[in-house]
mmCIF file of C-alpha atoms in Angstrom:
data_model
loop_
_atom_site.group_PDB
_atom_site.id
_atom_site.type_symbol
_atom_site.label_atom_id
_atom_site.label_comp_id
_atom_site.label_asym_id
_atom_site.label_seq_id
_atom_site.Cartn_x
_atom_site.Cartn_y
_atom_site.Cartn_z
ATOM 1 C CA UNK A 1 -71.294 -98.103 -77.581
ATOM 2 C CA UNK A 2 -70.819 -94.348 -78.762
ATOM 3 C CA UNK A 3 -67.957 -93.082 -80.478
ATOM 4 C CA UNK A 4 -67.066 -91.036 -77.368
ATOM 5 C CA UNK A 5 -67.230 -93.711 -74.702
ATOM 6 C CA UNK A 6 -64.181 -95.583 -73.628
ATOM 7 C CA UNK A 7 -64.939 -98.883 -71.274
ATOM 8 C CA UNK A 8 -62.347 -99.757 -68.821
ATOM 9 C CA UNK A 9 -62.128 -103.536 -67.048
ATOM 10 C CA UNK A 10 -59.852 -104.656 -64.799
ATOM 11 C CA UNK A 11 -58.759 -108.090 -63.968
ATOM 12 C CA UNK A 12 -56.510 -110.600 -65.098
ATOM 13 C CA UNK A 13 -58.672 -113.410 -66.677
ATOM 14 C CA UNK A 14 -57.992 -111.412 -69.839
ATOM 15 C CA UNK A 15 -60.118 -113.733 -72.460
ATOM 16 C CA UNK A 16 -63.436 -113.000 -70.144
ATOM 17 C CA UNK A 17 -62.697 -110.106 -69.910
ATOM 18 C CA UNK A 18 -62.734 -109.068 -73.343
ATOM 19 C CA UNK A 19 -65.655 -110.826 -74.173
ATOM 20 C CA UNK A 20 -67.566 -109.270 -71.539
ATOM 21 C CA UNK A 21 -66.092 -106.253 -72.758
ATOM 22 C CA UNK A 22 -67.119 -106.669 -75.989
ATOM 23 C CA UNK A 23 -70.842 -108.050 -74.961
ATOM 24 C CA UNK A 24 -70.966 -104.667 -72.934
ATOM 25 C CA UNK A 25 -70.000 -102.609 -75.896
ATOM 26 C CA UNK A 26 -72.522 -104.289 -78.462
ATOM 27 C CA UNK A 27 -69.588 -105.352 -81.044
ATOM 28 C CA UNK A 28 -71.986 -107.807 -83.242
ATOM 29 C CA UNK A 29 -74.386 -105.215 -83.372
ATOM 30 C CA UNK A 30 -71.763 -102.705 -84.522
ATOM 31 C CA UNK A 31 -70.619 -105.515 -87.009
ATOM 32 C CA UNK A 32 -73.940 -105.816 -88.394
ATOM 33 C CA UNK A 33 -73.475 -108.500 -91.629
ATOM 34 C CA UNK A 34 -72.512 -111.906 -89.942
ATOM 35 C CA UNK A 35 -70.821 -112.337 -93.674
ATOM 36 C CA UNK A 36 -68.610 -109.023 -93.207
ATOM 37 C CA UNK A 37 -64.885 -109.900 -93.192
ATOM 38 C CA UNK A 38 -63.632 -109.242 -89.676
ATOM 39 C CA UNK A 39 -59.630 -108.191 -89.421
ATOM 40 C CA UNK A 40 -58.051 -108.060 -86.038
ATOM 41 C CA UNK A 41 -54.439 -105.924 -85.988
ATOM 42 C CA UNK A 42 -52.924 -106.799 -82.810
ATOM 43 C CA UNK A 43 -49.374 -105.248 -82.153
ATOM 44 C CA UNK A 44 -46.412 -107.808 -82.709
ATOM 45 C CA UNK A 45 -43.341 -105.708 -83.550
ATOM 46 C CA UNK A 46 -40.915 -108.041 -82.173
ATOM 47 C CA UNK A 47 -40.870 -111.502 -80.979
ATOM 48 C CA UNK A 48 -40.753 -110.499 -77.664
ATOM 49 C CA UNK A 49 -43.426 -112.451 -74.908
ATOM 50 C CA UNK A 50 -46.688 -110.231 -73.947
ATOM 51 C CA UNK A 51 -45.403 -110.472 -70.683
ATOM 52 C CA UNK A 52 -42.338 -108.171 -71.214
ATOM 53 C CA UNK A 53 -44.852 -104.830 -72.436
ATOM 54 C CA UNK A 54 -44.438 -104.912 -76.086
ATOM 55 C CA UNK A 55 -47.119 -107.325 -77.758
ATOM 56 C CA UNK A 56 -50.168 -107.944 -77.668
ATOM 57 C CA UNK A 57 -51.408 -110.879 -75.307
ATOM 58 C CA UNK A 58 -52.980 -113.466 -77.258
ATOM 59 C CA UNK A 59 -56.082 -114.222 -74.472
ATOM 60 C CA UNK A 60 -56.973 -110.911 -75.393
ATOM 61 C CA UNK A 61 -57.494 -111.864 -79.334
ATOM 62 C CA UNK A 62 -58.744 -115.354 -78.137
ATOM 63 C CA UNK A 63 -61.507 -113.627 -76.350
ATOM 64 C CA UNK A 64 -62.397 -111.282 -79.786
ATOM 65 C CA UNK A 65 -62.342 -114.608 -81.638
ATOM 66 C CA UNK A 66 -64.777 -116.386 -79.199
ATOM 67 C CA UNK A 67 -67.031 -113.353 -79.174
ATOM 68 C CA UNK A 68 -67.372 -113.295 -82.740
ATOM 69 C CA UNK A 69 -67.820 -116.946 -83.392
ATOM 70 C CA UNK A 70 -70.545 -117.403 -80.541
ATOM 71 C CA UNK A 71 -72.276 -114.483 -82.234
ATOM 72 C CA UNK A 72 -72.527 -116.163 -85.619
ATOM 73 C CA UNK A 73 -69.172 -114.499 -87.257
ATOM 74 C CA UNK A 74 -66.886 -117.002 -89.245
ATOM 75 C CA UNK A 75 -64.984 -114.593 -91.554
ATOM 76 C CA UNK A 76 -62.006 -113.759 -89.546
ATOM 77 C CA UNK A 77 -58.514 -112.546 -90.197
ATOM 78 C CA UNK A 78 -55.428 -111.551 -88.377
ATOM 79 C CA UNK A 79 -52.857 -108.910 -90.110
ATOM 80 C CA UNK A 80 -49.819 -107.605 -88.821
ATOM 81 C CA UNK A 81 -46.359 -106.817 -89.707
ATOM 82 C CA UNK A 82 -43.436 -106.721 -87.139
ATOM 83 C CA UNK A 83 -41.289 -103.542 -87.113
ATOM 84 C CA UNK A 84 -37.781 -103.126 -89.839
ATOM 85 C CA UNK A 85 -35.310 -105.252 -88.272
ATOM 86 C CA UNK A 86 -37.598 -108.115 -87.041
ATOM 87 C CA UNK A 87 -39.477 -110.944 -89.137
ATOM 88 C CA UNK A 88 -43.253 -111.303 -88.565
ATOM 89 C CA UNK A 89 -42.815 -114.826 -88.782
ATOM 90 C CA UNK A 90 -40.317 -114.857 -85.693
ATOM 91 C CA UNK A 91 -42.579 -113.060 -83.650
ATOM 92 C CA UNK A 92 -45.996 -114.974 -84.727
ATOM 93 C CA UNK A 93 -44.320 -117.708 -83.060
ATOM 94 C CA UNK A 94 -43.229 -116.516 -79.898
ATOM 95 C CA UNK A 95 -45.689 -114.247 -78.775
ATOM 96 C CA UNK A 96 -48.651 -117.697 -79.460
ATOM 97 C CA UNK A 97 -50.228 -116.627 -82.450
ATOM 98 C CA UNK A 98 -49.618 -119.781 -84.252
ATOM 99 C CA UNK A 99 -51.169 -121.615 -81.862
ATOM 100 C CA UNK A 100 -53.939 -119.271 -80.946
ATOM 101 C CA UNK A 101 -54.765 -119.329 -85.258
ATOM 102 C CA UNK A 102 -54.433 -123.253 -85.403
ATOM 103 C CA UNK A 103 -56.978 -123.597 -82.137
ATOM 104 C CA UNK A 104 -59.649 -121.125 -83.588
ATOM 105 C CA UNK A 105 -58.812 -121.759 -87.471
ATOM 106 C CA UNK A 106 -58.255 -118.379 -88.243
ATOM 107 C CA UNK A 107 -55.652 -117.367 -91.038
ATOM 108 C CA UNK A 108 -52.719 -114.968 -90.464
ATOM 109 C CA UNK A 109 -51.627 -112.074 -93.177
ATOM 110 C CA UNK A 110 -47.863 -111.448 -92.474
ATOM 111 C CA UNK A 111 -47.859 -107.974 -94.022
ATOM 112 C CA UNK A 112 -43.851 -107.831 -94.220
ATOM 113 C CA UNK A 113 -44.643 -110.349 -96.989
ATOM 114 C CA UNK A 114 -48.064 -108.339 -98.773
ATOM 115 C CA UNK A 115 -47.877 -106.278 -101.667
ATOM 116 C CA UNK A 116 -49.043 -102.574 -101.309
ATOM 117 C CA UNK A 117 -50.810 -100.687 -103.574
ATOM 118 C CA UNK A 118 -51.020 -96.212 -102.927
ATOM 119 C CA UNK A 119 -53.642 -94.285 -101.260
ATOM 120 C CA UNK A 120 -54.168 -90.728 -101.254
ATOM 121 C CA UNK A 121 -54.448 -90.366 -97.535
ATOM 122 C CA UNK A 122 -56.094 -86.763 -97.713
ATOM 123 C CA UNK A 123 -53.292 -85.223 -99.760
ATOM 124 C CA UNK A 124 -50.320 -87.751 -98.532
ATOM 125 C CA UNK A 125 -49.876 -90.487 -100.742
ATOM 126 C CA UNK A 126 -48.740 -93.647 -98.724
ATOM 127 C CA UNK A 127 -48.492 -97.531 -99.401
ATOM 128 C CA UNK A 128 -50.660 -99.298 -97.961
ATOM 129 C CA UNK A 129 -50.642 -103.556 -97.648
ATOM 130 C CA UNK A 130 -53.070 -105.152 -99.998
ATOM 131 C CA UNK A 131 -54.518 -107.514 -97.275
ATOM 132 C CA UNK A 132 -56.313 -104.221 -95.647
ATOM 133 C CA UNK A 133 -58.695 -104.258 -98.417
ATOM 134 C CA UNK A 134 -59.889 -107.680 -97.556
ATOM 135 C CA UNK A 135 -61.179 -106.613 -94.267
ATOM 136 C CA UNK A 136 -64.757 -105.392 -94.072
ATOM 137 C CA UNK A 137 -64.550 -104.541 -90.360
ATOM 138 C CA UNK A 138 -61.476 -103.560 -88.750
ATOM 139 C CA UNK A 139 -60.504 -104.419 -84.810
ATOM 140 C CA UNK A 140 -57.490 -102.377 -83.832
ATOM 141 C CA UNK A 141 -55.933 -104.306 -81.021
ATOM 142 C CA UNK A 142 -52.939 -101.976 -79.567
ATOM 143 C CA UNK A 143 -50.860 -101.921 -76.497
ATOM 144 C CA UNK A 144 -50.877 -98.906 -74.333
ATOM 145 C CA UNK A 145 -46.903 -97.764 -74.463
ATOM 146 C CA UNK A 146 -44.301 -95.367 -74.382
ATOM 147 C CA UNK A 147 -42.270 -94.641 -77.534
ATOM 148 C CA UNK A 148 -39.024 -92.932 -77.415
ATOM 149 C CA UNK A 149 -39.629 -90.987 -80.417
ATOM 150 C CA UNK A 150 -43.639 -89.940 -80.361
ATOM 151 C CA UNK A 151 -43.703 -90.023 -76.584
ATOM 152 C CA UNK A 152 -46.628 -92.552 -76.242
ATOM 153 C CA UNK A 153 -48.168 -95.641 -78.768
ATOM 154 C CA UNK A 154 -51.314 -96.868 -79.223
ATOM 155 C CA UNK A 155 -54.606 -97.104 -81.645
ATOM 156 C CA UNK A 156 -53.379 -94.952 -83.949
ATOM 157 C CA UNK A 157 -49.385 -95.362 -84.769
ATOM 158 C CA UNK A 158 -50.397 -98.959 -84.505
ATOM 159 C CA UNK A 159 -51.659 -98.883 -87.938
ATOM 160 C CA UNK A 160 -48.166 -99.113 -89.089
ATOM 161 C CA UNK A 161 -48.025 -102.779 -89.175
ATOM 162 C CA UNK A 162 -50.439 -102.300 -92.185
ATOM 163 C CA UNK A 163 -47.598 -100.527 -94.535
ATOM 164 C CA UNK A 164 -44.850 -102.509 -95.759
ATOM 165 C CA UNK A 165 -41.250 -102.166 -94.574
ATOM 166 C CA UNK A 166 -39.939 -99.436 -97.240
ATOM 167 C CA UNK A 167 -43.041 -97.307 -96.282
ATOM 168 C CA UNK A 168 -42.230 -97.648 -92.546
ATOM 169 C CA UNK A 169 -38.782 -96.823 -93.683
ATOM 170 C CA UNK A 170 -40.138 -93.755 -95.215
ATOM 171 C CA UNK A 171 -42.271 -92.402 -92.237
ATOM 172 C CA UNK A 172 -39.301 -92.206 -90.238
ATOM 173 C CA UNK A 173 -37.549 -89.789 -93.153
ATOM 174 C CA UNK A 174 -41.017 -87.970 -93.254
ATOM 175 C CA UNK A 175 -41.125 -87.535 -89.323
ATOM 176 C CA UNK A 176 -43.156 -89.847 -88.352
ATOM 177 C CA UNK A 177 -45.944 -87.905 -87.005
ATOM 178 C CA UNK A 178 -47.443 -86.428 -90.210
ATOM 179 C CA UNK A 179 -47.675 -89.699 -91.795
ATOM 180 C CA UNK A 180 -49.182 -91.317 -89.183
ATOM 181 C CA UNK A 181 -52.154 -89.033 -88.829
ATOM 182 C CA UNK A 182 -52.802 -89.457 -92.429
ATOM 183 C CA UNK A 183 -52.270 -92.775 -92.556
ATOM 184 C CA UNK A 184 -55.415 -93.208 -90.354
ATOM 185 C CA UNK A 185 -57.195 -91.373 -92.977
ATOM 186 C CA UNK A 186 -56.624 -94.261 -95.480
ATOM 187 C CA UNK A 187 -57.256 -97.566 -92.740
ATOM 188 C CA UNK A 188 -60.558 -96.537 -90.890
ATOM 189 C CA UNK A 189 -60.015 -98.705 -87.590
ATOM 190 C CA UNK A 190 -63.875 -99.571 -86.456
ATOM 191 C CA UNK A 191 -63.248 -100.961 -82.830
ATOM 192 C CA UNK A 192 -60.711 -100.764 -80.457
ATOM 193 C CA UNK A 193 -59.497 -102.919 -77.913
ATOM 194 C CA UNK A 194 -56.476 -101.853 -75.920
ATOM 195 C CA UNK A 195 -54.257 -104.245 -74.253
ATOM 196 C CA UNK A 196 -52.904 -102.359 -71.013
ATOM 197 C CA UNK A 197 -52.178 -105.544 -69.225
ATOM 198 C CA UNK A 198 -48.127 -104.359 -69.013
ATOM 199 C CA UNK A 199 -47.113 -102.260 -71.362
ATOM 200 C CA UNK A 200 -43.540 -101.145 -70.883
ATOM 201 C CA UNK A 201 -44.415 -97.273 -70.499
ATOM 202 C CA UNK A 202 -41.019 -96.213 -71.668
ATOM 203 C CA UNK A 203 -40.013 -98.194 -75.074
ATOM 204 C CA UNK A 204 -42.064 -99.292 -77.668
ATOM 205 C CA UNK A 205 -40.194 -102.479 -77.744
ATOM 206 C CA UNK A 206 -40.691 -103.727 -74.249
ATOM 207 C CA UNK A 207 -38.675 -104.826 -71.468
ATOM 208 C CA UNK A 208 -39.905 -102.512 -68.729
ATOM 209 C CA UNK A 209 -43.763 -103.415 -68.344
ATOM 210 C CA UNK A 210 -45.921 -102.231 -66.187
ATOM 211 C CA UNK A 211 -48.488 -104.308 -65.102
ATOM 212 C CA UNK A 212 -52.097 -102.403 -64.709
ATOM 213 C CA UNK A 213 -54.059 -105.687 -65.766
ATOM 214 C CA UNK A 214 -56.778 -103.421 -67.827
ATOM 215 C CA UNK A 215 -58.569 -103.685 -70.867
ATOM 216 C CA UNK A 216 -60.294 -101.276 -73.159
ATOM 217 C CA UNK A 217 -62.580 -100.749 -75.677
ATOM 218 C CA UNK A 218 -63.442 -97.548 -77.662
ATOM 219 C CA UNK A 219 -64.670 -96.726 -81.375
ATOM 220 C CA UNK A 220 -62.259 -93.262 -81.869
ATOM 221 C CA UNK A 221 -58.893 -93.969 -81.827
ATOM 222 C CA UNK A 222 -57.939 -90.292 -81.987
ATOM 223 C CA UNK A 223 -59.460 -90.161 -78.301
ATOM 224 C CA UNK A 224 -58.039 -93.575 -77.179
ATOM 225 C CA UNK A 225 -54.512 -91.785 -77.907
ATOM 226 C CA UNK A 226 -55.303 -88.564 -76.074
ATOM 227 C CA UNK A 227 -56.451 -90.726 -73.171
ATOM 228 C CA UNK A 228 -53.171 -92.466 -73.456
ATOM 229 C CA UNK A 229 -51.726 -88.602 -73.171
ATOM 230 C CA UNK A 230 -53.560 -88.207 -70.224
ATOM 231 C CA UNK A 231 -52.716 -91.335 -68.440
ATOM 232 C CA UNK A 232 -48.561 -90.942 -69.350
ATOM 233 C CA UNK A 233 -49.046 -87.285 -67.891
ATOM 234 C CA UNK A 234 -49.120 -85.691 -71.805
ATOM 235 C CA UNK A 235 -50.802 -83.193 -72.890
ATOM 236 C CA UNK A 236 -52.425 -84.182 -76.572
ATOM 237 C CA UNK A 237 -50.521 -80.972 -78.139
ATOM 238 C CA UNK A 238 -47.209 -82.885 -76.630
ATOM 239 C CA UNK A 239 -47.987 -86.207 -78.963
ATOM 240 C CA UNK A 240 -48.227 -84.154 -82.630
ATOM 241 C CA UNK A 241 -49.706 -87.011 -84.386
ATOM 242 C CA UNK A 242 -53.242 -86.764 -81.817
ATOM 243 C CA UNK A 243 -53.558 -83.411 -82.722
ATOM 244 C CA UNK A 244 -53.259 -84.028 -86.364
ATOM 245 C CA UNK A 245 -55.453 -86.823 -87.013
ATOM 246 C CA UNK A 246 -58.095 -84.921 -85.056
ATOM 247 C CA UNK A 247 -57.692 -82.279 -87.589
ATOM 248 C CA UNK A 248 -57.928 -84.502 -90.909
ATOM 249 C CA UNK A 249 -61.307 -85.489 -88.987
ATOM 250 C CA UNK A 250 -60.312 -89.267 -87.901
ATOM 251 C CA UNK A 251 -61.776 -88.450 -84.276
ATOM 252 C CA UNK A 252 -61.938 -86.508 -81.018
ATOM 253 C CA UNK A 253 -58.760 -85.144 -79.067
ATOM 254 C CA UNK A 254 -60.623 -82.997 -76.679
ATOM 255 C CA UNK A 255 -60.594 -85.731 -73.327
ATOM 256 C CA UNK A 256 -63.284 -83.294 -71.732
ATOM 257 C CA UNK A 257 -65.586 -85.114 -74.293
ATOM 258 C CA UNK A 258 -65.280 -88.553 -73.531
ATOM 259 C CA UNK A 259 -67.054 -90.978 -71.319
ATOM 260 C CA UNK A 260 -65.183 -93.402 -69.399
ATOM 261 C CA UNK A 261 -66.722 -96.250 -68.064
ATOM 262 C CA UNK A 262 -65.348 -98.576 -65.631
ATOM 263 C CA UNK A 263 -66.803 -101.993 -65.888
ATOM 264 C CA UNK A 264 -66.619 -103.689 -62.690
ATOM 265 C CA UNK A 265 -64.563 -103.197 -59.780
ATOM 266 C CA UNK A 266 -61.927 -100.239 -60.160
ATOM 267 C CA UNK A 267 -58.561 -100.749 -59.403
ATOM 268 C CA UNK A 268 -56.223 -97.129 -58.839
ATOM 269 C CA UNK A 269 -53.097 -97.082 -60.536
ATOM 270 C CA UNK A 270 -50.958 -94.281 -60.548
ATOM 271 C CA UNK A 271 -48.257 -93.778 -63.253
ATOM 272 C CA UNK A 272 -45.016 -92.300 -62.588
ATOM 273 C CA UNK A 273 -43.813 -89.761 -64.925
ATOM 274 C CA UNK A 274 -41.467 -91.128 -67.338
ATOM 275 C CA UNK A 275 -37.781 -90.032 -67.617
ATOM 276 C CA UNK A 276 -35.474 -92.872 -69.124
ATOM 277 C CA UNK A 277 -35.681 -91.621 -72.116
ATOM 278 C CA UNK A 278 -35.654 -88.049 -71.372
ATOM 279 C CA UNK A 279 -32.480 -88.665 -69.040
ATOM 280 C CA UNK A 280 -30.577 -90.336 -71.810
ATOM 281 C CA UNK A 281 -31.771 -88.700 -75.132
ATOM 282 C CA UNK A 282 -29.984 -85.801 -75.253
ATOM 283 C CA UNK A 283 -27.032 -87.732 -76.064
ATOM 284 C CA UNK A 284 -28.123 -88.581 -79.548
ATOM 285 C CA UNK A 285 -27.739 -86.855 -82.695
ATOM 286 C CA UNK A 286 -31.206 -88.504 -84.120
ATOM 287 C CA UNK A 287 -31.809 -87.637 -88.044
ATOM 288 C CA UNK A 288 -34.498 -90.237 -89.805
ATOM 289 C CA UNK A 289 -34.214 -92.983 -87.690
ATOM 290 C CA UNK A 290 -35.923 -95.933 -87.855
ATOM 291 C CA UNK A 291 -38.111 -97.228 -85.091
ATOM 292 C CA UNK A 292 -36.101 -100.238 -83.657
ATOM 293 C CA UNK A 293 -32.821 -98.553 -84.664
ATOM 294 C CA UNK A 294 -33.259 -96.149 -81.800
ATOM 295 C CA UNK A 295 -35.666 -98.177 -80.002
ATOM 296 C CA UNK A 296 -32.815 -100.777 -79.352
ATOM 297 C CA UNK A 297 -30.352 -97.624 -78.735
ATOM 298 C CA UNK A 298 -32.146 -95.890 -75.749
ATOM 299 C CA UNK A 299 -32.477 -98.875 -73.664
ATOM 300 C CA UNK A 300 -28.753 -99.908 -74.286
ATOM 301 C CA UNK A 301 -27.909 -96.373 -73.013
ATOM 302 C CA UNK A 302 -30.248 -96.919 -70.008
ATOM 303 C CA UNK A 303 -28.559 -99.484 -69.039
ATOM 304 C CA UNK A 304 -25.236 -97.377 -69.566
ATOM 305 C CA UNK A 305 -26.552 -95.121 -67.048
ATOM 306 C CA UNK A 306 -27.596 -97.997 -64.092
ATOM 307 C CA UNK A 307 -24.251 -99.201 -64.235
ATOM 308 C CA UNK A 308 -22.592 -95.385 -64.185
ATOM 309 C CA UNK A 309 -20.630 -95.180 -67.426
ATOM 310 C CA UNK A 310 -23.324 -93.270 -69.447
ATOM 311 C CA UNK A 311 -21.601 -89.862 -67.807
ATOM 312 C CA UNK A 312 -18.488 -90.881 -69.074
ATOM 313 C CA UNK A 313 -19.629 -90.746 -72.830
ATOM 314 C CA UNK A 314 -18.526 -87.556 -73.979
ATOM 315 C CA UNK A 315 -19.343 -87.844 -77.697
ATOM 316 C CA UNK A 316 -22.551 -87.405 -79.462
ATOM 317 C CA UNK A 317 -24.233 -90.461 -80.669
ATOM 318 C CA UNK A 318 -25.325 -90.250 -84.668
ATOM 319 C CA UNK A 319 -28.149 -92.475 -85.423
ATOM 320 C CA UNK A 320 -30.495 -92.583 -88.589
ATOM 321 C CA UNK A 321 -31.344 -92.768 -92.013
ATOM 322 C CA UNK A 322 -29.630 -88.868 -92.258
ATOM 323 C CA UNK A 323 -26.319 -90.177 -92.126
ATOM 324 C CA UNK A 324 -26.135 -92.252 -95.162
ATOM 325 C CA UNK A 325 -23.201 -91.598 -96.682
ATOM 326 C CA UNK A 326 -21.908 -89.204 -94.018
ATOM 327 C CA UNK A 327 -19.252 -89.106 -91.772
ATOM 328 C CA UNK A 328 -18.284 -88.446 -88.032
ATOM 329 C CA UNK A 329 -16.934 -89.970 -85.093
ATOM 330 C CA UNK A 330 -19.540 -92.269 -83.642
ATOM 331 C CA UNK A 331 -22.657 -93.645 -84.872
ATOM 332 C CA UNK A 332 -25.047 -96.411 -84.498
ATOM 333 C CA UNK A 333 -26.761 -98.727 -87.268
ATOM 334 C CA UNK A 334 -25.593 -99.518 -90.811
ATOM 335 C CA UNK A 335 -26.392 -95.870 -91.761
ATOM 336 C CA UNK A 336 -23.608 -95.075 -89.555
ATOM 337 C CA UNK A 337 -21.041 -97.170 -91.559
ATOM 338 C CA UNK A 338 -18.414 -94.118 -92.928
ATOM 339 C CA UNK A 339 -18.320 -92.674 -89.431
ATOM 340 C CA UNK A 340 -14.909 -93.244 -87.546
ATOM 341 C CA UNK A 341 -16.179 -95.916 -84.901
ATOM 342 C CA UNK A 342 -20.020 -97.401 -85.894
ATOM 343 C CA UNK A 343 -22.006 -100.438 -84.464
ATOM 344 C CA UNK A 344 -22.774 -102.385 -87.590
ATOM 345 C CA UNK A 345 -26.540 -103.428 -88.076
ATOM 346 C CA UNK A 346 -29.713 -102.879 -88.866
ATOM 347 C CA UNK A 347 -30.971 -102.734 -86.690
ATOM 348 C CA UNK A 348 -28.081 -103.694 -84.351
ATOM 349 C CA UNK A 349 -29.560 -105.406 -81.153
ATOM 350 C CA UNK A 350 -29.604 -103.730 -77.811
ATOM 351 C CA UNK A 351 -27.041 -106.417 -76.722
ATOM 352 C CA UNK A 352 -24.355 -105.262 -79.379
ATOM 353 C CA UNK A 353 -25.098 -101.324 -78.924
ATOM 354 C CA UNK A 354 -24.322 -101.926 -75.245
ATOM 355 C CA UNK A 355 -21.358 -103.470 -75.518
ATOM 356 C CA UNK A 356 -19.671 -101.488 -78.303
ATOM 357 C CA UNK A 357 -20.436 -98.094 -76.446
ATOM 358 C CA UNK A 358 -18.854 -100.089 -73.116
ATOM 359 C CA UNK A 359 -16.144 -100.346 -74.948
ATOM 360 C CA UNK A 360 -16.037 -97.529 -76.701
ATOM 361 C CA UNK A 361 -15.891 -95.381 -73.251
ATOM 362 C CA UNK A 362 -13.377 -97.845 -71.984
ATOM 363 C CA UNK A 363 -11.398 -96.686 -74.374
ATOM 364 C CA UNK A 364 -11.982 -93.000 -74.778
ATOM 365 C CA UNK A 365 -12.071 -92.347 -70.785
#
């Protein structure tokens, strides 16, 4: 495989169809030393099932784990930490990776519990989790989603499972998108395989999916993303974080460049524009949130809208790390807690931001 190809299978016996993806791409010979560590990052940032579009399917991992052990590999890892607000451990369990690292005998880094050490990240100094420098060879394992702060999610915000919580914490007061591009100067990600089963192509969190029953694999990460931007109707420029890693040299934004391959029989799939967020965001006051802070938020306010009270919310939702110490009249998380009327948590769930903003408007209209 090339740096600027991208091979596409569809299907949905996922397991072959990684390792035939991965046979296709010449992964061992990429590899190289059958002693190199090998670390696959899947995406687990909630214990939510693969099935709802916001973790990676274990058959997916199975199949990079048979690959590698039928080629002669037996140095394997898994690393991954679950977003702030959710335990690793919760979700390691529901979305099968305990049982998927008991049946191949592969060990499991929960990086919410790692210690970091600092990286320049050419000229951003970040913390990065000290199980990263165990790996030799890193598989990126993302799932193609939306995110209603960056837009879309994939190879290369998915590195943030590989910083510990009070760095995640302090990409969200950074911006986000800065940080992430440089963080993918400091964690080189060698292969990439991209779990677009059903990603929920609206919240990073899930609960939406859309099932395309693909897989991917691809070497630049940079151009997986702009891809991504492509497929979610995105230009890269839209997605600041592409642009920027591209820049600091981590890959290729420019889609004209790649080579797409599909392996197999194609399968059209068109994707609708998304607007749920769009529709609903413009009733937040957002400064320094965290990811599932807002990521629970959004969707509770979606579902505001389906059931017609969202119009009748007339006040401007505060939500973020920006209101510490602040106050106002309505705001969401444990940031929040001086304002007049707050949902306490944090991250509060969906569930609870839901019902306190039902009430709220029951009370205010």
């Amino acid at each position: 495989m090339d740096k600027n190809q991208i091979f596409i299978k569809n299907g949905t016996e996922y397991k072959k169809m990684t390792k035939e993806l991965l046979a296709e791409s010449n992964l061992a010979e990429l590899i190289g030393d059958r002693n190199k560590m090998v670390g696959i990052k899947p995406n687990l940032v909630s214990p939510s099932d693969p099935s709802d579009g916001g973790t990676t399917h274990p058959e997916i991992v199975a199949g990079i784990l048979e690959y590698l052990k039928e080629n002669g590999f037996q140095n394997m890892m898994i690393l991954e930490g679950s977003w702030v607000g959710d335990r690793t451990a919760d979700a390691f369990e529901v979305c099968g990776y305990r049982s998927l690292c008991e049946d191949y005998d592969v060990r499991f880094y929960d990086t919410q519990k790692d210690k970091s050490y600092v990286k320049d990240c050419s000229g951003l100094e970040l913390k990065i989790c000290e199980s990263v420098k165990k790996v030799d060879f890193l598989i990126n394992v993302p799932v193609m989603k939306g995110h209603c702060q960056t837009k879309i999610t994939c190879a290369l915000k998915n590195m943030k499972g590989l910083i510990p919580n009070t760095e995640k914490r302090h990409f969200h007061a950074m911006g986000l998108h800065k940080p992430i591009a440089h963080l993918n100067t400091g964690i080189h990600q060698d292969f990439i395989v991209v779990d677009n089963i059903c990603g929920d192509l609206d919240f990073e969190d899930g609960g939406n999916p859309v099932v395309m029953n693909r897989i991917w694999t691809a070497m630049d990460p940079v151009l997986v993303d702009a891809y991504v931007c492509k497929q979610l109707h995105y230009e890269a420029e839209e997605v600041p974080y592409v642009k920027m890693a591209a820049e600091l040299g981590v890959g290729c934004a420019d889609i004209s460049k790649a080579d797409i391959q599909i392996l197999g029989e194609a399968a059209e799939h068109h994707i609708a524009e998304r607007r749920k967020v769009v529709d609903v965001a413009d009733a937040v006051e957002e400064v320094e949130s965290c990811s599932a802070c807002y990521g629970y938020l959004i969707p509770a306010l979606d579902m505001l809208k389906q059931e017609g009270l969202f119009e009748k919310l007339h006040e401007k939702i505060c939500i973020g790390q920006g209101y510490r110490g602040k106050t106002g009249e309505l705001g969401v998380g444990h940031c929040t807690r001086n304002f007049r009327c707050h949902v306490e948590g944090c991250p509060p769930t969906e569930t609870q931001i839901y019902e306190y903003l039902k009430d709220y408007i029951a009370k205010h209209s």
